[in-house]
Amino acid sequence: MCLYVVWPVAGLLYDLRLRHAERIPATGGVLVVANHVSVLDPLACAMLLYDAGRVPRFLAKDAVFKGLAGTILRSAGQIPVHRGTSAAQSSMRAAEQALADGEAVVIYPEGSVTRDPDWWPMQPRTGAARLALTSDAVVVPLAQWGPQRVHDYHTKQLHLRLRTRADYLVGEPVDLSDLRAQVREGRPITADLLREATDRMMGRVRAQLGEVRGTTPPVAVHPRPGRTAGDLPGSAGAA
């Protein structure tokens, strides 16, 4: 049901320019780590993964799981994030199980649309790193650029137009084998370890976004706001 809704809508909204889709494994658990530029960028991202032969599962704030939209999302196996409740950790467990079952999970380490005025990734949280370190999933960095032209989160303006260009660059898998080995050998999953893994993943995403935009990412990273709707459970307070 979700495919019949998302794919046509995304096809009308976006002229998808995809580079290196072959880097998305055809089978097995895949954790796609992406920057977040628009509330509508999951549409283009979903279209990308569908075209690559994978059915994506997104972690999304529970507020969107209401009414018809909620019915569609749940029928498609999307994962609600229950922030600030006793069910908060269930989102991470569901994502861990999806990866263990060989599915493709998409996660935005920033937790919400970037607040950087120039749309570079802001300071990420570490929920994605916890998933990456506690699974054997292939971690694929994804840079996306263009969906913010359809919905500008900063101005809250919607610019509906057909076939807006959206550029996507899939990177080579991020090598976390050394950190995963340390965890298997008993190293605690501390804030420092999570930050090291997060920086490694998001460093790749930032570099790829610079390649897509044809410019060098700034050294300074825009700070994230306080807890926002869409923050991932398990990441609060992790520097």
mmCIF file of C-alpha atoms in Angstrom:
data_model
loop_
_atom_site.group_PDB
_atom_site.id
_atom_site.type_symbol
_atom_site.label_atom_id
_atom_site.label_comp_id
_atom_site.label_asym_id
_atom_site.label_seq_id
_atom_site.Cartn_x
_atom_site.Cartn_y
_atom_site.Cartn_z
ATOM 1 C CA MET A 1 0.000 0.000 0.000
ATOM 2 C CA CYS A 2 2.744 2.455 0.964
ATOM 3 C CA LEU A 3 4.623 1.760 -2.268
ATOM 4 C CA TYR A 4 1.580 2.699 -4.338
ATOM 5 C CA VAL A 5 1.391 6.048 -2.526
ATOM 6 C CA VAL A 6 5.028 7.020 -2.012
ATOM 7 C CA TRP A 7 6.536 6.052 -5.337
ATOM 8 C CA PRO A 8 4.143 8.071 -7.581
ATOM 9 C CA VAL A 9 4.236 11.111 -5.276
ATOM 10 C CA ALA A 10 8.024 11.065 -5.073
ATOM 11 C CA GLY A 11 8.225 10.622 -8.841
ATOM 12 C CA LEU A 12 6.121 13.756 -9.355
ATOM 13 C CA LEU A 13 7.951 15.857 -6.792
ATOM 14 C CA TYR A 14 11.541 14.894 -7.553
ATOM 15 C CA ASP A 15 13.853 14.479 -10.509
ATOM 16 C CA LEU A 16 16.081 12.024 -8.684
ATOM 17 C CA ARG A 17 19.772 12.108 -9.623
ATOM 18 C CA LEU A 18 21.356 9.077 -8.004
ATOM 19 C CA ARG A 19 25.034 8.202 -7.948
ATOM 20 C CA HIS A 20 26.422 4.794 -6.963
ATOM 21 C CA ALA A 21 23.206 2.967 -6.141
ATOM 22 C CA GLU A 22 25.218 -0.229 -6.611
ATOM 23 C CA ARG A 23 26.809 0.458 -3.224
ATOM 24 C CA ILE A 24 23.535 -0.466 -1.521
ATOM 25 C CA PRO A 25 23.767 -4.214 -0.853
ATOM 26 C CA ALA A 26 21.036 -6.214 -2.545
ATOM 27 C CA THR A 27 20.511 -8.428 0.504
ATOM 28 C CA GLY A 28 21.281 -8.470 4.203
ATOM 29 C CA GLY A 29 20.978 -5.912 6.958
ATOM 30 C CA VAL A 30 21.746 -2.359 5.821
ATOM 31 C CA LEU A 31 21.839 0.753 8.003
ATOM 32 C CA VAL A 32 21.531 3.822 5.764
ATOM 33 C CA VAL A 33 22.868 6.910 7.537
ATOM 34 C CA ALA A 34 21.728 10.156 5.913
ATOM 35 C CA ASN A 35 21.707 13.903 6.420
ATOM 36 C CA HIS A 36 18.285 15.500 6.909
ATOM 37 C CA VAL A 37 17.359 18.586 4.850
ATOM 38 C CA SER A 38 13.559 18.446 4.669
ATOM 39 C CA VAL A 39 10.523 16.819 6.219
ATOM 40 C CA LEU A 40 9.873 15.538 2.677
ATOM 41 C CA ASP A 41 13.296 14.062 1.986
ATOM 42 C CA PRO A 42 12.183 10.585 3.194
ATOM 43 C CA LEU A 43 9.998 10.420 0.065
ATOM 44 C CA ALA A 44 12.996 10.766 -2.244
ATOM 45 C CA CYS A 45 15.086 8.502 -0.026
ATOM 46 C CA ALA A 46 12.400 5.822 -0.097
ATOM 47 C CA MET A 47 12.202 6.076 -3.888
ATOM 48 C CA LEU A 48 15.974 5.654 -4.082
ATOM 49 C CA LEU A 49 15.910 2.479 -2.015
ATOM 50 C CA TYR A 50 12.917 1.047 -3.851
ATOM 51 C CA ASP A 51 14.766 1.564 -7.129
ATOM 52 C CA ALA A 52 17.791 -0.192 -5.607
ATOM 53 C CA GLY A 53 15.614 -3.186 -4.827
ATOM 54 C CA ARG A 54 15.269 -2.612 -1.092
ATOM 55 C CA VAL A 55 12.202 -1.849 1.010
ATOM 56 C CA PRO A 56 13.200 0.864 3.500
ATOM 57 C CA ARG A 57 12.163 1.070 7.124
ATOM 58 C CA PHE A 58 12.411 4.557 8.609
ATOM 59 C CA LEU A 59 12.499 5.598 12.228
ATOM 60 C CA ALA A 60 9.929 8.406 12.513
ATOM 61 C CA LYS A 61 8.421 10.325 15.419
ATOM 62 C CA ASP A 62 5.257 8.718 16.768
ATOM 63 C CA ALA A 63 3.251 11.903 16.151
ATOM 64 C CA VAL A 64 3.022 11.082 12.443
ATOM 65 C CA PHE A 65 1.551 7.635 13.138
ATOM 66 C CA LYS A 66 -2.000 8.932 13.297
ATOM 67 C CA GLY A 67 -5.019 8.677 11.031
ATOM 68 C CA LEU A 68 -4.602 7.515 7.433
ATOM 69 C CA ALA A 69 -0.891 8.400 7.400
ATOM 70 C CA GLY A 70 -0.364 6.258 10.467
ATOM 71 C CA THR A 71 -2.206 3.347 8.872
ATOM 72 C CA ILE A 72 -0.043 3.591 5.763
ATOM 73 C CA LEU A 73 3.181 3.874 7.751
ATOM 74 C CA ARG A 74 2.388 0.955 10.016
ATOM 75 C CA SER A 75 1.322 -1.227 7.091
ATOM 76 C CA ALA A 76 4.715 -0.502 5.519
ATOM 77 C CA GLY A 77 6.567 -1.548 8.676
ATOM 78 C CA GLN A 78 7.877 1.893 9.579
ATOM 79 C CA ILE A 79 9.158 2.297 13.136
ATOM 80 C CA PRO A 80 7.608 4.910 15.468
ATOM 81 C CA VAL A 81 9.947 6.684 17.864
ATOM 82 C CA HIS A 82 8.218 7.027 21.247
ATOM 83 C CA ARG A 83 10.176 9.910 22.719
ATOM 84 C CA GLY A 84 10.091 10.529 26.446
ATOM 85 C CA THR A 85 7.927 7.518 27.289
ATOM 86 C CA SER A 86 8.447 4.115 28.818
ATOM 87 C CA ALA A 87 8.273 2.712 25.273
ATOM 88 C CA ALA A 88 11.227 4.786 24.080
ATOM 89 C CA GLN A 89 13.655 1.882 23.859
ATOM 90 C CA SER A 90 11.192 -0.219 21.859
ATOM 91 C CA SER A 91 12.044 1.831 18.772
ATOM 92 C CA MET A 92 15.695 0.890 18.983
ATOM 93 C CA ARG A 93 14.866 -2.753 19.634
ATOM 94 C CA ALA A 94 12.587 -2.795 16.585
ATOM 95 C CA ALA A 95 15.365 -1.294 14.455
ATOM 96 C CA GLU A 96 17.897 -3.797 15.818
ATOM 97 C CA GLN A 97 15.545 -6.667 14.987
ATOM 98 C CA ALA A 98 14.923 -5.321 11.482
ATOM 99 C CA LEU A 99 18.662 -5.209 10.825
ATOM 100 C CA ALA A 100 19.110 -8.710 12.255
ATOM 101 C CA ASP A 101 16.348 -9.893 9.909
ATOM 102 C CA GLY A 102 18.268 -8.555 6.911
ATOM 103 C CA GLU A 103 16.199 -5.428 6.295
ATOM 104 C CA ALA A 104 17.208 -1.911 5.253
ATOM 105 C CA VAL A 105 16.794 0.713 7.981
ATOM 106 C CA VAL A 106 17.168 4.442 7.308
ATOM 107 C CA ILE A 107 18.222 6.710 10.134
ATOM 108 C CA TYR A 108 18.974 10.422 10.448
ATOM 109 C CA PRO A 109 21.650 10.883 13.138
ATOM 110 C CA GLU A 110 20.753 14.581 13.435
ATOM 111 C CA GLY A 111 17.397 13.518 14.868
ATOM 112 C CA SER A 112 15.516 16.233 12.986
ATOM 113 C CA VAL A 113 15.944 18.527 9.989
ATOM 114 C CA THR A 114 19.221 20.434 10.195
ATOM 115 C CA ARG A 115 19.109 23.907 11.708
ATOM 116 C CA ASP A 116 22.289 24.944 9.915
ATOM 117 C CA PRO A 117 21.328 28.013 7.817
ATOM 118 C CA ASP A 118 23.342 26.647 4.873
ATOM 119 C CA TRP A 119 21.863 23.150 5.211
ATOM 120 C CA TRP A 120 25.036 21.365 6.300
ATOM 121 C CA PRO A 121 24.476 18.546 8.799
ATOM 122 C CA MET A 122 24.196 19.850 12.333
ATOM 123 C CA GLN A 123 25.678 18.157 15.390
ATOM 124 C CA PRO A 124 24.335 14.583 15.403
ATOM 125 C CA ARG A 125 23.069 12.461 18.210
ATOM 126 C CA THR A 126 24.400 8.985 18.807
ATOM 127 C CA GLY A 127 21.434 6.622 18.464
ATOM 128 C CA ALA A 128 22.583 5.613 14.977
ATOM 129 C CA ALA A 129 26.019 4.713 16.320
ATOM 130 C CA ARG A 130 24.509 2.421 18.929
ATOM 131 C CA LEU A 131 22.630 0.572 16.184
ATOM 132 C CA ALA A 132 25.775 0.361 14.072
ATOM 133 C CA LEU A 133 27.928 -0.986 16.905
ATOM 134 C CA THR A 134 25.449 -3.580 18.147
ATOM 135 C CA SER A 135 24.683 -5.109 14.756
ATOM 136 C CA ASP A 136 26.540 -6.624 11.824
ATOM 137 C CA ALA A 137 24.664 -4.471 9.323
ATOM 138 C CA VAL A 138 26.470 -2.780 6.469
ATOM 139 C CA VAL A 139 26.573 0.952 7.256
ATOM 140 C CA VAL A 140 25.984 2.994 4.110
ATOM 141 C CA PRO A 141 26.446 6.805 4.217
ATOM 142 C CA LEU A 142 24.003 8.786 2.082
ATOM 143 C CA ALA A 143 24.191 12.479 1.167
ATOM 144 C CA GLN A 144 21.023 14.147 -0.067
ATOM 145 C CA TRP A 145 20.550 17.613 -1.504
ATOM 146 C CA GLY A 146 17.509 19.212 -3.115
ATOM 147 C CA PRO A 147 14.374 18.236 -1.153
ATOM 148 C CA GLN A 148 14.704 21.462 0.874
ATOM 149 C CA ARG A 149 13.682 23.299 -2.289
ATOM 150 C CA VAL A 150 10.253 21.662 -2.041
ATOM 151 C CA HIS A 151 9.733 22.214 1.676
ATOM 152 C CA ASP A 152 11.922 24.760 3.431
ATOM 153 C CA TYR A 153 11.942 23.776 7.091
ATOM 154 C CA HIS A 154 13.611 27.018 8.124
ATOM 155 C CA THR A 155 10.893 29.251 6.691
ATOM 156 C CA LYS A 156 8.104 26.654 6.960
ATOM 157 C CA GLN A 157 7.268 27.267 3.296
ATOM 158 C CA LEU A 158 6.053 24.640 0.856
ATOM 159 C CA HIS A 159 7.056 25.169 -2.777
ATOM 160 C CA LEU A 160 5.107 22.576 -4.701
ATOM 161 C CA ARG A 161 6.506 22.132 -8.180
ATOM 162 C CA LEU A 162 6.951 19.141 -10.408
ATOM 163 C CA ARG A 163 10.251 17.311 -10.758
ATOM 164 C CA THR A 164 12.497 19.340 -8.475
ATOM 165 C CA ARG A 165 16.054 18.120 -8.811
ATOM 166 C CA ALA A 166 17.220 15.986 -5.884
ATOM 167 C CA ASP A 167 20.808 14.735 -5.826
ATOM 168 C CA TYR A 168 21.764 11.604 -3.931
ATOM 169 C CA LEU A 169 25.254 10.204 -3.460
ATOM 170 C CA VAL A 170 25.678 6.759 -1.914
ATOM 171 C CA GLY A 171 29.067 6.279 -0.290
ATOM 172 C CA GLU A 172 31.218 3.230 0.256
ATOM 173 C CA PRO A 173 30.296 1.357 3.454
ATOM 174 C CA VAL A 174 31.732 2.855 6.630
ATOM 175 C CA ASP A 175 34.321 0.578 8.226
ATOM 176 C CA LEU A 176 33.466 0.134 11.902
ATOM 177 C CA SER A 177 35.086 -3.291 12.246
ATOM 178 C CA ASP A 178 37.665 -2.116 14.784
ATOM 179 C CA LEU A 179 35.049 -0.547 17.061
ATOM 180 C CA ARG A 180 32.705 -3.517 16.741
ATOM 181 C CA ALA A 181 35.578 -5.848 17.663
ATOM 182 C CA GLN A 182 36.220 -3.794 20.794
ATOM 183 C CA VAL A 183 32.570 -4.086 21.793
ATOM 184 C CA ARG A 184 32.628 -7.843 21.257
ATOM 185 C CA GLU A 185 35.729 -8.024 23.439
ATOM 186 C CA GLY A 186 33.883 -6.320 26.270
ATOM 187 C CA ARG A 187 34.495 -2.600 25.808
ATOM 188 C CA PRO A 188 31.527 -0.720 27.295
ATOM 189 C CA ILE A 189 29.463 1.335 24.883
ATOM 190 C CA THR A 190 30.325 4.685 26.400
ATOM 191 C CA ALA A 191 29.546 8.203 25.227
ATOM 192 C CA ASP A 192 33.107 8.484 23.883
ATOM 193 C CA LEU A 193 32.778 5.289 21.849
ATOM 194 C CA LEU A 194 29.402 6.356 20.479
ATOM 195 C CA ARG A 195 30.775 9.749 19.541
ATOM 196 C CA GLU A 196 33.766 8.175 17.769
ATOM 197 C CA ALA A 197 31.468 5.989 15.664
ATOM 198 C CA THR A 198 29.075 8.881 15.028
ATOM 199 C CA ASP A 199 31.864 11.175 13.872
ATOM 200 C CA ARG A 200 33.184 8.500 11.555
ATOM 201 C CA MET A 201 29.782 7.993 9.927
ATOM 202 C CA MET A 202 28.731 11.628 9.718
ATOM 203 C CA GLY A 203 32.188 12.716 8.582
ATOM 204 C CA ARG A 204 31.600 10.609 5.495
ATOM 205 C CA VAL A 205 28.121 12.048 4.970
ATOM 206 C CA ARG A 206 29.437 15.626 5.255
ATOM 207 C CA ALA A 207 32.240 14.938 2.780
ATOM 208 C CA GLN A 208 29.804 13.383 0.317
ATOM 209 C CA LEU A 209 27.431 16.328 0.659
ATOM 210 C CA GLY A 210 30.339 18.630 -0.131
ATOM 211 C CA GLU A 211 30.990 16.580 -3.265
ATOM 212 C CA VAL A 212 27.338 16.823 -4.305
ATOM 213 C CA ARG A 213 27.283 20.579 -3.701
ATOM 214 C CA GLY A 214 30.681 21.158 -5.270
ATOM 215 C CA THR A 215 32.142 22.870 -2.233
ATOM 216 C CA THR A 216 34.035 22.101 0.964
ATOM 217 C CA PRO A 217 31.985 21.541 4.123
ATOM 218 C CA PRO A 218 32.690 24.064 6.885
ATOM 219 C CA VAL A 219 34.914 22.935 9.732
ATOM 220 C CA ALA A 220 32.483 24.187 12.359
ATOM 221 C CA VAL A 221 29.383 22.072 12.941
ATOM 222 C CA HIS A 222 26.146 23.859 13.760
ATOM 223 C CA PRO A 223 24.903 22.964 17.257
ATOM 224 C CA ARG A 224 21.729 20.977 17.556
ATOM 225 C CA PRO A 225 18.746 22.412 19.395
ATOM 226 C CA GLY A 226 17.447 20.897 22.610
ATOM 227 C CA ARG A 227 15.430 17.690 22.379
ATOM 228 C CA THR A 228 13.179 17.881 19.354
ATOM 229 C CA ALA A 229 10.376 15.750 18.018
ATOM 230 C CA GLY A 230 12.090 13.007 16.091
ATOM 231 C CA ASP A 231 15.128 12.648 18.359
ATOM 232 C CA LEU A 232 16.174 9.045 18.609
ATOM 233 C CA PRO A 233 15.751 7.205 21.889
ATOM 234 C CA GLY A 234 18.945 6.234 23.615
ATOM 235 C CA SER A 235 20.766 9.307 22.367
ATOM 236 C CA ALA A 236 19.795 11.909 24.926
ATOM 237 C CA GLY A 237 22.697 13.428 26.752
ATOM 238 C CA ALA A 238 25.335 11.740 24.640
ATOM 239 C CA ALA A 239 27.798 14.399 23.610
#
